[in-house]
Coordinates of C-alpha atoms in Angstrom, one line a residue:
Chain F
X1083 CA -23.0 0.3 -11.5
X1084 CA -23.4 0.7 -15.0
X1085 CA -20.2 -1.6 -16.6
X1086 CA -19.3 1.7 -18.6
X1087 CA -16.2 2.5 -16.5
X1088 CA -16.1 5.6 -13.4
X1089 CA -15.4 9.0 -14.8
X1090 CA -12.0 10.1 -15.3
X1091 CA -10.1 12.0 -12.7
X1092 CA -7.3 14.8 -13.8
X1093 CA -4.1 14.3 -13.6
X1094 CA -1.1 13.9 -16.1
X1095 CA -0.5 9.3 -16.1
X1096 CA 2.9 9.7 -15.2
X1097 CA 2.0 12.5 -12.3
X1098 CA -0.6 10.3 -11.0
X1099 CA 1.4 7.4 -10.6
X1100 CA 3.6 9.0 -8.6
X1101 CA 1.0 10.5 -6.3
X1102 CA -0.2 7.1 -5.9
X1103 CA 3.3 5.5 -4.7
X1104 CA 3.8 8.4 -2.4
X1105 CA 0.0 7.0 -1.1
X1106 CA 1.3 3.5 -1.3
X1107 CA 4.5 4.9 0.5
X1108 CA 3.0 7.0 3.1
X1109 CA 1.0 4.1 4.3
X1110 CA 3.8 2.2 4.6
X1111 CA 5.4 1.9 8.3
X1112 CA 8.7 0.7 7.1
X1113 CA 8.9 4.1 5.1
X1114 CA 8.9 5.8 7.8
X1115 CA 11.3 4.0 10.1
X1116 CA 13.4 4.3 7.7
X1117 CA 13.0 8.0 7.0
X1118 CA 13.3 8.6 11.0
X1119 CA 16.3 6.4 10.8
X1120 CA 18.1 8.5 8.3
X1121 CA 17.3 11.5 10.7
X1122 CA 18.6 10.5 13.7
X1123 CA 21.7 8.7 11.9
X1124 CA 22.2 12.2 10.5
X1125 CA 21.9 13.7 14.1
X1126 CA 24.2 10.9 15.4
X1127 CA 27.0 11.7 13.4
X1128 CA 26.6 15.3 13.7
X1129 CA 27.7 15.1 17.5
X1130 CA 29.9 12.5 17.1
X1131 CA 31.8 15.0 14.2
X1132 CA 31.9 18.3 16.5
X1133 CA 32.8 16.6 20.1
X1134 CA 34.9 13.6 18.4
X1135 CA 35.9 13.9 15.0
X1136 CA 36.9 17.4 14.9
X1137 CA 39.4 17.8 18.0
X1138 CA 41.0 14.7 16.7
X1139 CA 41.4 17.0 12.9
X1140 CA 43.2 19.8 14.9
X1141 CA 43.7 22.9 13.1
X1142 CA 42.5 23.3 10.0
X1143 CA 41.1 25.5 7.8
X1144 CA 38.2 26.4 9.9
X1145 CA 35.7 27.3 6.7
X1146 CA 35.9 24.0 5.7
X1147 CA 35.4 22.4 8.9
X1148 CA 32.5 24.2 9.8
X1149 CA 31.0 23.1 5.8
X1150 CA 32.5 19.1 6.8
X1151 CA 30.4 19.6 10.0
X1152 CA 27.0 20.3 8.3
X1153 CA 27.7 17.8 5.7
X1154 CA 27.2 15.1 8.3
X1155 CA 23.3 15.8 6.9
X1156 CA 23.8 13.5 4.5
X1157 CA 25.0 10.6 7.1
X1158 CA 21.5 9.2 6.9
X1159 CA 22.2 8.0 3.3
X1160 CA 22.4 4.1 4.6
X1161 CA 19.0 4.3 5.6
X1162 CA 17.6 6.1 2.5
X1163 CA 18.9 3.8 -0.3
X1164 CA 17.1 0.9 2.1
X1165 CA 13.9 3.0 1.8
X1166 CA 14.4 2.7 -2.3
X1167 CA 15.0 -0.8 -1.6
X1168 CA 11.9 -1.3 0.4
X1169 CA 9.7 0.6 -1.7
X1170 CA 10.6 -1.5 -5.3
X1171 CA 11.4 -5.0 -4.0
X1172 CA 9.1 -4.7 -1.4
X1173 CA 6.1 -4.8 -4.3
X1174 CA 8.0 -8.1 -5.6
X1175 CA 8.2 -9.5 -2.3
X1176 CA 4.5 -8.5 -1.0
X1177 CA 3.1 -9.4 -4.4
X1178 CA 1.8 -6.2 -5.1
X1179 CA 3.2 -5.1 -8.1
X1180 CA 0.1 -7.0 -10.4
X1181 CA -1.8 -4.7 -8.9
X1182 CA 0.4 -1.9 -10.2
X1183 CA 0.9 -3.3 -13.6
X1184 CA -3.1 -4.7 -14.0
X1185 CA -3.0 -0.4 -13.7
X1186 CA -0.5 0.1 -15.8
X1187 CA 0.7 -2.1 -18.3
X1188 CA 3.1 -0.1 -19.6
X1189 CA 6.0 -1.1 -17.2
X1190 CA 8.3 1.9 -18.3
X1191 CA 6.2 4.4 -16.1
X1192 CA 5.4 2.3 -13.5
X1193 CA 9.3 1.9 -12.3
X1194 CA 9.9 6.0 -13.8
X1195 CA 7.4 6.6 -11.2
X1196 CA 8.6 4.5 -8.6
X1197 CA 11.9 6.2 -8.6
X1198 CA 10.7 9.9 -9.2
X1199 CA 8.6 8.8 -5.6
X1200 CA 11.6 7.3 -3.6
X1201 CA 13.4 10.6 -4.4
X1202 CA 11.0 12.9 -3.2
X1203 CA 11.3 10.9 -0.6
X1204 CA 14.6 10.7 0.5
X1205 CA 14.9 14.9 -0.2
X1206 CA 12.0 14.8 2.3
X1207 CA 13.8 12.7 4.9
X1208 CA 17.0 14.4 3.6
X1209 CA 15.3 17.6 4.1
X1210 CA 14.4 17.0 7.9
X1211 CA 18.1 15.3 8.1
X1212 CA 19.9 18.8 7.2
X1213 CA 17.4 20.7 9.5
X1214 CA 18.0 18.2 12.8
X1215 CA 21.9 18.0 12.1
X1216 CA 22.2 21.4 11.6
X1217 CA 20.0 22.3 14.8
X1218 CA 22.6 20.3 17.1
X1219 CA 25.5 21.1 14.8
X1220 CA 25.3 24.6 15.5
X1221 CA 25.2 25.4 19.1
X1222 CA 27.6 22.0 19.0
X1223 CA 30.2 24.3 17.1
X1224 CA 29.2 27.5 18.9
X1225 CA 29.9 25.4 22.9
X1226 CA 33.5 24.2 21.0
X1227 CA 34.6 27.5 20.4
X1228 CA 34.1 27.8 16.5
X1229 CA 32.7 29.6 14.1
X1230 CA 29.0 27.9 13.6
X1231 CA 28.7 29.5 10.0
X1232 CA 30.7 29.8 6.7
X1233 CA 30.7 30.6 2.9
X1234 CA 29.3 28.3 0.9
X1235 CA 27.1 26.7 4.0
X1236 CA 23.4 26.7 1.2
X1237 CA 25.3 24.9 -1.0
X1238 CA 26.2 22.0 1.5
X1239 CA 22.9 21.6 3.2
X1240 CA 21.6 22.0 -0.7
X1241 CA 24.0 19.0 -1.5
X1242 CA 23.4 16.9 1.6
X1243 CA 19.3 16.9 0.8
X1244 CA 19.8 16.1 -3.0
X1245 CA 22.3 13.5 -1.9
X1246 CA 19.6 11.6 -0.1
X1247 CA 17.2 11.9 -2.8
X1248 CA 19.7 10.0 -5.1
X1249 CA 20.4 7.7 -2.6
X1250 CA 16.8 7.0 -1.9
X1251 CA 16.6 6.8 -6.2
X1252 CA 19.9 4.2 -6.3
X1253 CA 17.8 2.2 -3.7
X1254 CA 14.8 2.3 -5.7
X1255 CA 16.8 1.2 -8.8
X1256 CA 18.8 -1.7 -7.0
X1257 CA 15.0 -3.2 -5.3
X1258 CA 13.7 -2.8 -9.2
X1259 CA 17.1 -4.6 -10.2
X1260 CA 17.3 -7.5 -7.9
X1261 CA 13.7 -7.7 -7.4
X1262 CA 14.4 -9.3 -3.7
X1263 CA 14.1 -7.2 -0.8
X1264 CA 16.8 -9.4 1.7
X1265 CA 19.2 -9.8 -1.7
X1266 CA 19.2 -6.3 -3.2
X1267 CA 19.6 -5.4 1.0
X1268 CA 22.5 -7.8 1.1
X1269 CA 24.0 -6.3 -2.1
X1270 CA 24.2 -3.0 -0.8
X1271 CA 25.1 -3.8 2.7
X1272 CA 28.4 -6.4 0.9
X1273 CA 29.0 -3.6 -1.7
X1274 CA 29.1 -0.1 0.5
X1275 CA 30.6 -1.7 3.4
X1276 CA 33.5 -3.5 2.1
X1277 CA 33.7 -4.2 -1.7
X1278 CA 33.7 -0.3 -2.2
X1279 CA 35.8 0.3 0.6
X1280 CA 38.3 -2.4 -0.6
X1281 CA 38.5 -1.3 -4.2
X1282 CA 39.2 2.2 -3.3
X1283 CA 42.4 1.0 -0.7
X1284 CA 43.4 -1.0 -3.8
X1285 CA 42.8 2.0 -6.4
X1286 CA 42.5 5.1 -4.3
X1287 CA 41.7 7.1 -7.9
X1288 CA 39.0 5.1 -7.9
X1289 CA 37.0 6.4 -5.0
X1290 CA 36.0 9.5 -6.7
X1291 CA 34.1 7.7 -8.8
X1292 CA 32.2 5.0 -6.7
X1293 CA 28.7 5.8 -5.4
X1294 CA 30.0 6.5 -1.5
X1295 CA 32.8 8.9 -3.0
X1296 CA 30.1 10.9 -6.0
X1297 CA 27.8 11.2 -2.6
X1298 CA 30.0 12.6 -0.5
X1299 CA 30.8 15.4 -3.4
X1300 CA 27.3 16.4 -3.4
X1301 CA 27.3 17.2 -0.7
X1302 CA 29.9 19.4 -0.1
X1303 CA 32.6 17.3 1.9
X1304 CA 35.9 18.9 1.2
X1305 CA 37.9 15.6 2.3
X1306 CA 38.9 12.8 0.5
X1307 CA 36.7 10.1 -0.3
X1308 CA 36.6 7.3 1.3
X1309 CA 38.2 6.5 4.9
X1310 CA 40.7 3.9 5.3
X1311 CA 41.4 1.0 7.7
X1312 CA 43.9 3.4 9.7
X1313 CA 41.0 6.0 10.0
X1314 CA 42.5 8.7 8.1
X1315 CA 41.1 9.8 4.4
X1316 CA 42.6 8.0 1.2
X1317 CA 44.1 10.2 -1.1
X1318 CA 42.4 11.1 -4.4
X1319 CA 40.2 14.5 -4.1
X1320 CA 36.5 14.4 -4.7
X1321 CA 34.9 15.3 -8.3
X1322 CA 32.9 19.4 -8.2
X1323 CA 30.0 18.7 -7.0
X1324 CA 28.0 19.4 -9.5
X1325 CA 29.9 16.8 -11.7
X1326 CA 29.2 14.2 -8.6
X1327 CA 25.6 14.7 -8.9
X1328 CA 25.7 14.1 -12.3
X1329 CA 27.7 11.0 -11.9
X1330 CA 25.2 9.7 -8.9
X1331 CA 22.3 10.8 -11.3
X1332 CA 24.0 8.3 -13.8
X1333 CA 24.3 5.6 -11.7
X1334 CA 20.8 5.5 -10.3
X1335 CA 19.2 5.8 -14.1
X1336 CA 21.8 2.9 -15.4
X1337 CA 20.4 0.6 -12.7
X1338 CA 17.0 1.5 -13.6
X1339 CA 17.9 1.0 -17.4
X1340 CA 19.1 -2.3 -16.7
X1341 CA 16.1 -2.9 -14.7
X1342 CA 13.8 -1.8 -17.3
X1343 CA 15.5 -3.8 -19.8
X1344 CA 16.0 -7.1 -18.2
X1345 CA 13.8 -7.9 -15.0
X1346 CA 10.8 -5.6 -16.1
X1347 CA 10.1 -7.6 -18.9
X1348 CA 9.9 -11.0 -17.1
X1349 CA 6.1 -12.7 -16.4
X1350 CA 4.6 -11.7 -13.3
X1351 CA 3.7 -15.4 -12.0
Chain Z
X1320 CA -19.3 -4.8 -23.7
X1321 CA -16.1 -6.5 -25.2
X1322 CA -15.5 -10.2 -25.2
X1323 CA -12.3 -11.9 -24.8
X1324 CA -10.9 -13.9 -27.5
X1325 CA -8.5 -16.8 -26.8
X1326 CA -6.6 -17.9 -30.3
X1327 CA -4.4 -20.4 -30.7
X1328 CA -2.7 -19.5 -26.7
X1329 CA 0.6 -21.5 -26.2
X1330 CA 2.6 -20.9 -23.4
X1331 CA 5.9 -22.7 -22.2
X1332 CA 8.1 -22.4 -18.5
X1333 CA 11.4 -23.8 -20.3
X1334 CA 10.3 -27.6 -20.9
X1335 CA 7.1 -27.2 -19.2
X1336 CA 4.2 -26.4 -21.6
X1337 CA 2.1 -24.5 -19.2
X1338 CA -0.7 -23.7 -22.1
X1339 CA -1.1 -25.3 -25.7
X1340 CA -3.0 -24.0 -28.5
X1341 CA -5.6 -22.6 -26.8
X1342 CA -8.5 -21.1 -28.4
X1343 CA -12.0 -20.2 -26.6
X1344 CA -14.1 -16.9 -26.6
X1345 CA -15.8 -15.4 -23.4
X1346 CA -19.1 -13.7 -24.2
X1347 CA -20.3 -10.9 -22.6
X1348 CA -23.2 -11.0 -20.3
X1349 CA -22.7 -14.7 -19.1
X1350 CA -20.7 -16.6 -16.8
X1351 CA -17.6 -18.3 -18.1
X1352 CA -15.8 -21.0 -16.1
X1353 CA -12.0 -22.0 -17.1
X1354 CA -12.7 -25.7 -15.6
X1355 CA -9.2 -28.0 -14.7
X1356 CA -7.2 -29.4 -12.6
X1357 CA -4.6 -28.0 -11.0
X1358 CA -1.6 -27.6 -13.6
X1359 CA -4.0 -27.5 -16.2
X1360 CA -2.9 -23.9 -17.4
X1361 CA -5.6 -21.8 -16.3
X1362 CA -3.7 -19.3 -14.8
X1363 CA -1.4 -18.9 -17.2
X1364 CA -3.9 -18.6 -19.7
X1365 CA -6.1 -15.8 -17.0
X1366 CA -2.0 -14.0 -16.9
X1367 CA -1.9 -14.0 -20.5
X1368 CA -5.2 -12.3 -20.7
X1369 CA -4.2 -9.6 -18.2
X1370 CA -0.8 -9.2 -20.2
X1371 CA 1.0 -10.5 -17.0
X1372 CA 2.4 -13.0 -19.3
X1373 CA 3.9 -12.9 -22.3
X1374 CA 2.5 -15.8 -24.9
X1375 CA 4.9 -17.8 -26.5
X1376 CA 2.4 -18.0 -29.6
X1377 CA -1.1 -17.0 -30.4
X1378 CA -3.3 -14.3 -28.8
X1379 CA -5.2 -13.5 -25.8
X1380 CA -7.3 -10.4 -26.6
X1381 CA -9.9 -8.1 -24.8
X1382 CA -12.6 -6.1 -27.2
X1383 CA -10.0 -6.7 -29.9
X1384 CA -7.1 -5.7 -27.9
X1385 CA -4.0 -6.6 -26.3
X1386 CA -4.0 -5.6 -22.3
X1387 CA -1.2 -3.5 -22.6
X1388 CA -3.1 -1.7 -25.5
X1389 CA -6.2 -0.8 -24.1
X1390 CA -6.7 2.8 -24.0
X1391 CA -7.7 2.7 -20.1
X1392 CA -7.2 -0.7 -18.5
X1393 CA -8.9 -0.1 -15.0
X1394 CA -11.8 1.0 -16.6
X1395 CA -12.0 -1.7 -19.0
X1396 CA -10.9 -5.1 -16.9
X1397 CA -11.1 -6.2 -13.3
X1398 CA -9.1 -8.5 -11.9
X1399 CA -8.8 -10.6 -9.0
X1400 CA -5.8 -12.9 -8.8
X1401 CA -4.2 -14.1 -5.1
X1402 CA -6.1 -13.0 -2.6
X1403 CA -2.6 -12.6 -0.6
X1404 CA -1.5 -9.7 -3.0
X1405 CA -1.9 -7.1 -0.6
X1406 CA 0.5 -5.0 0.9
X1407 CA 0.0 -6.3 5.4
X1408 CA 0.4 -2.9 6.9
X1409 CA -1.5 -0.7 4.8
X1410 CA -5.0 -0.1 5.4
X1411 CA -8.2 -1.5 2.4
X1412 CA -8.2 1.8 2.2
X1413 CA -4.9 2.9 1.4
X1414 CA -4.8 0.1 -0.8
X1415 CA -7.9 1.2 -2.8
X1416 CA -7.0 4.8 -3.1
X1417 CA -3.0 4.0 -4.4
X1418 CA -5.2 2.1 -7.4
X1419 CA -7.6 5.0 -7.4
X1420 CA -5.3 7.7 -8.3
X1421 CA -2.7 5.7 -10.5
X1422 CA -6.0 4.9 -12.3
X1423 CA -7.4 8.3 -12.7
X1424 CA -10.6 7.0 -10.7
X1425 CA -12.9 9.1 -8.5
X1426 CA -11.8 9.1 -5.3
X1427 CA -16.0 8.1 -4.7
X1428 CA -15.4 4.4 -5.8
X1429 CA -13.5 3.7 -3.0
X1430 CA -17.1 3.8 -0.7
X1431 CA -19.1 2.7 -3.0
X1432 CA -17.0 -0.8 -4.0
X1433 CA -16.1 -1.2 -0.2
X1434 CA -20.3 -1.3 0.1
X1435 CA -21.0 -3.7 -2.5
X1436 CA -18.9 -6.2 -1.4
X1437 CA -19.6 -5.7 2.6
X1438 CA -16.3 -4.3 3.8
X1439 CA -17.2 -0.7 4.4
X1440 CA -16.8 -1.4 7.9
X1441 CA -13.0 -2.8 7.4
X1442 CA -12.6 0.6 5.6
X1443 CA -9.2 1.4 8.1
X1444 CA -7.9 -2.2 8.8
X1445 CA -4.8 -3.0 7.7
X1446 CA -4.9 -6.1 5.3
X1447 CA -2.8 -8.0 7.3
X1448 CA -5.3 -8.4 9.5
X1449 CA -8.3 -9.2 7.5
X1450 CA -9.4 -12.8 7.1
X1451 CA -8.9 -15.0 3.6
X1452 CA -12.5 -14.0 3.0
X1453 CA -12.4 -10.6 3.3
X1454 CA -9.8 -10.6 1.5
X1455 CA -11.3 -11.9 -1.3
X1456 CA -13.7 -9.2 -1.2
X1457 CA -11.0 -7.0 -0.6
X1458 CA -9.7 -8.6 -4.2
X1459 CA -13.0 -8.2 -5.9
X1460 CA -13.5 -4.5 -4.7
X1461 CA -10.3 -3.7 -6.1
X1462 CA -11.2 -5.2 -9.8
X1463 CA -14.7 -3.4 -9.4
X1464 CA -12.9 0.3 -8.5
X1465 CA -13.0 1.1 -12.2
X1466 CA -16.9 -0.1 -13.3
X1467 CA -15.0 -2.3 -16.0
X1468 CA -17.1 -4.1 -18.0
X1469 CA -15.0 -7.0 -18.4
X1470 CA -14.2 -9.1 -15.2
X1471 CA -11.1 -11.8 -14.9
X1472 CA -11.4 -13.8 -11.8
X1473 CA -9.0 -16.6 -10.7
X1474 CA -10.3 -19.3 -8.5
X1475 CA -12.1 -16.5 -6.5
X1476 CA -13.8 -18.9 -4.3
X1477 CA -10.5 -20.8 -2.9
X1478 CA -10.6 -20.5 0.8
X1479 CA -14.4 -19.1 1.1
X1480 CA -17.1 -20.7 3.4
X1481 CA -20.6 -21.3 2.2
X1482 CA -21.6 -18.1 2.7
X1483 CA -18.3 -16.3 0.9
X1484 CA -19.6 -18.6 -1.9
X1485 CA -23.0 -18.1 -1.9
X1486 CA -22.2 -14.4 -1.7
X1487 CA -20.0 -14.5 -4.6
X1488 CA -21.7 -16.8 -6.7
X1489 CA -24.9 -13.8 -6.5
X1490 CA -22.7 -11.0 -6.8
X1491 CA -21.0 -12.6 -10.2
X1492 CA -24.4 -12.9 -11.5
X1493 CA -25.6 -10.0 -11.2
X1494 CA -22.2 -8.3 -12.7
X1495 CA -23.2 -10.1 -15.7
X1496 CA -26.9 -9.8 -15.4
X1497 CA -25.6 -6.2 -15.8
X1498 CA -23.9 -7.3 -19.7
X1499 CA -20.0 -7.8 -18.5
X1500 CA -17.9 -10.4 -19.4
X1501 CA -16.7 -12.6 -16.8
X1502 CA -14.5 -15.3 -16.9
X1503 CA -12.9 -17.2 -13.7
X1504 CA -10.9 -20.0 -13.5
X1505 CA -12.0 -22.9 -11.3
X1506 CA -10.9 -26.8 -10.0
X1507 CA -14.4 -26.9 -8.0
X1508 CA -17.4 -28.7 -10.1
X1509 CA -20.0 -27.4 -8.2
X1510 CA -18.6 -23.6 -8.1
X1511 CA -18.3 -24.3 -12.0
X1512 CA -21.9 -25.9 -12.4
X1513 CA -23.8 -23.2 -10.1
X1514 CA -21.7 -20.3 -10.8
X1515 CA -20.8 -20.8 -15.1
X1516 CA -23.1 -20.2 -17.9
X1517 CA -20.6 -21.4 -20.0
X1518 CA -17.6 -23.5 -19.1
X1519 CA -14.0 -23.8 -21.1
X1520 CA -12.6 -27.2 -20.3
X1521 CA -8.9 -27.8 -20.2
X1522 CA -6.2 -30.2 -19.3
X1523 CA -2.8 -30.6 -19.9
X1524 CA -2.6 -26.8 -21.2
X1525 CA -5.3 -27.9 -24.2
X1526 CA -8.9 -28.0 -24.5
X1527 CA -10.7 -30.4 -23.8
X1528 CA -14.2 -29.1 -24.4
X1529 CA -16.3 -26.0 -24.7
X1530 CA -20.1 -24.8 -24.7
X1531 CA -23.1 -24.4 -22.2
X1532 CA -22.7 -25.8 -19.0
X1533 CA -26.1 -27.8 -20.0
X1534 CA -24.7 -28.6 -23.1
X1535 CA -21.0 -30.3 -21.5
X1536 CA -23.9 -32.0 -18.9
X1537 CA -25.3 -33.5 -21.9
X1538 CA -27.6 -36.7 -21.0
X1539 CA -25.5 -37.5 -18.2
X1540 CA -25.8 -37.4 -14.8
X1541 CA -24.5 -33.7 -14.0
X1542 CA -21.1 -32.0 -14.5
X1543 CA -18.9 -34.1 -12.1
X1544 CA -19.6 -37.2 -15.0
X1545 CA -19.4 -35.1 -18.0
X1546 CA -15.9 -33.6 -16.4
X1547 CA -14.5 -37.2 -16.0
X1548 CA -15.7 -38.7 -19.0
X1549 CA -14.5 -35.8 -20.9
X1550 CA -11.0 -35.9 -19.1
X1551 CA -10.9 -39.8 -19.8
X1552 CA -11.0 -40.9 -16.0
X1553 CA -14.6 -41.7 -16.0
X1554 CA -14.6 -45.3 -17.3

């Protein structure tokens, strides 16, 4: 050792902290239950959608159930905000983020990375969702009787993958928010489970705008947003998707604002 | 090699005044305890160093800078703070690379660190499972990935056996038989009187006294007198 500091490696700061959270991520085992979990929940409601959902539907327009059948891709999206969650509030709760910010001081990049890493993440584990639903889905549809393909299919699958990534990016945001792993869980869980669900069978124009209704516009779904206590869709259609993905990109980066300028700049004790 | 200058510190937790006007400096090439008891605000003060803390007033500064200035922190300052700050189910490895690349550091440290402080055979444990000592090594290996020559160590010994702190009293004497600064924060007299060149006194959040370990020792009869006479509970 000489004291005079190792030599530099390449590497743009910002690019580099995001290679080392995918590091810190790929090491992590709760990652990739969770990843897995978002998979096989995407799988899950795939079947359940061809053999249950869609006989109950009846006829329909059969374009549109076939693009409402793939959708189911993005089903996963429960497990992939939790994965955001885990990732952020999980370096609260282990302690590790001194590490990261004896690194890095400047906190701004550290949390920028944090979230550019939990979306490559969940459009990896969104990726392998949309490939395993649409692996059953089709010879599901095909065994049923229907078509297994339809205009506009790319742009579902497309939508269902960059869903996840938000998802996985709102997680990400909330963990950085909260800063506890079993509150910002318990948030979520209390918030897409009923408060959202309650508000929109109180203000069905609102669903298109919550989080749960923006997702399900990404991805494609042509029914309404939200499904109510009777089972069947509350009226209010869904935004374009591209206006939803600009709306869920919205959320996730005015959690992470509010992150940044509240609990960010609080001592690390 | 840059020294770390202390002016004027204050620090406050609401109505608790975890530091008050603090002032010391940390040369380079020597030893420096932060001697106290616990609540005496030497963490705080180490956290305000490391820009993990916001001071209320006055300035902790490293070569003339502010942490969050430096131009490249990993390669200027190593720290080792809880020796619990490790992620359970990843790997010394994994650990040490994560720090390696958001760093910019050769990916060569990694061995070479993990050899100096004995762990190269825990290389793919995960640090769950590695024992308080070794994770203080762990710690230590971590602050060293970058060669920094400036070292910030808080109560590194806690929770070591004789021969943890044999070993890490040697290995902080040679980092600054090399010319770093090092400065670690202690309760222990006899870490502080073996280990320190220098020692930085403090209770209460204030000093209480400064200088060469021989000079604190003064005529008396070693460091654990000096300590309580200076603290006022020697009478």
């Amino acid at each position: 050792m000489t004291g005079t500091g190792a030599a530099t490696r390449p590497g743009t700061p910002l690019g580099r902290l995001v290679a080392a959270e995918l590091i810190k991520a790929r090491g992590t085992r709760a990652v990739w239950l969770l990843a897995a979990g978002a998979v096989l929940f995407a799988v899950a409601w795939a079947v359940v959608n061809v053999l249950v959902l869609l006989p109950m539907a009846g006829s329909g327009d059969p374009g549109r159930q076939v693009r409402d059948s793939y959708s189911m891709a993005q089903q996963g999206y429960p497990f992939a905000l939790l994965l955001g969650i885990v990732v952020t509030a999980g370096e609260y709760r282990h302690r590790t983020i001194t590490w990261a910010f004896l690194v890095t001081p400047r906190r701004g990049p550290v949390l920028t990375a944090r979230l550019a890493a939990c979306a490559v993440l969940g459009l990896i584990a969104g990726g392998a969702a949309a490939v395993a639903a649409s692996a059953v889905t089709a010879p599901l549809l095909h065994l049923a009787g229907r078509p297994m393909t339809a205009p506009g299919l790319p742009w579902v699958l497309f939508g269902s993958v960059l869903g996840t990534g938000l998802w996985a990016a709102l997680g990400a945001a909330l963990g950085a928010l909260v800063r506890s792993q079993a509150a910002a869980t318990a948030i979520a869980f209390l918030w897409f489970f009923y408060a959202e669900w309650f508000l929109v069978m109180l203000l069905p124009s609102v669903g298109r705008w919550v989080p749960t209704g923006v997702a399900k516009a990404v991805s494609g779904w042509s029914r309404d947003g939200m499904v109510g206590f009777d089972g069947r869709p509350i009226p209010g259609a869904l935004l374009p998707p591209v206006a939803a993905g600009l709306v869920f990109a919205g959320y996730v980066l005015a959690a992470a604002l509010a992150a940044r300028l509240t609990v960010l700049r609080r001592d690390v004790t | 090699m840059p020294t770390i200058t202390v002016t004027s510190l204050s620090k406050s937790y609401g109505r608790v005044h975890a530091v008050q006007d603090l002032s010391f400096t940390v040369r380079p090439g020597r030893v420096t305890g932060l001697l106290g008891p616990n609540g005496a605000g030497k963490s705080t003060t180490l956290r305000a160093i490391l820009g993990l803390v916001k001071p209320g007033s006055g300035a902790a500064l490293i070569g003339g800078h502010r942490y969050a200035d430096l131009p490249d922190p990993p390669r200027t300052v190593g720290a080792v703070l809880e020796a619990t700050d490790f992620h359970p189910g990843r790997t010394v490895r994994t650990h040490l690379r994560a720090l390696c690349v958001a760093g910019g550091l050769p990916p060569g440290r990694i061995g070479r660190v993990l050899a100096e402080v004995g762990l190269d055979h825990a290389a793919d444990r995960r640090a769950g499972g590695l024992s308080l000592g070794m994770r203080r090594r762990l710690a230590l290996a971590s602050a060293l990935l970058g060669d920094p020559p400036v070292l910030v160590l808080d109560e590194p010994a806690n929770g070591l056996d004789p021969q943890g702190i044999h070993w890490l009293r040697t290995t902080l004497r040679e980092l600054a038989g090399q010319g770093r600064t090092v400065l670690l924060s202690t309760h222990l007299l006899a870490e502080a009187e073996q280990g320190a060149d220098d020692l930085v006194i403090v209770d209460g959040g204030r000093l209480v006294a400064a200088g060469t370990v021989a000079e604190l020792v003064g005529a008396r009869a070693g460091l654990e007198q000096a300590y309580l006479d200076l603290l006022g509970e020697g009478r």
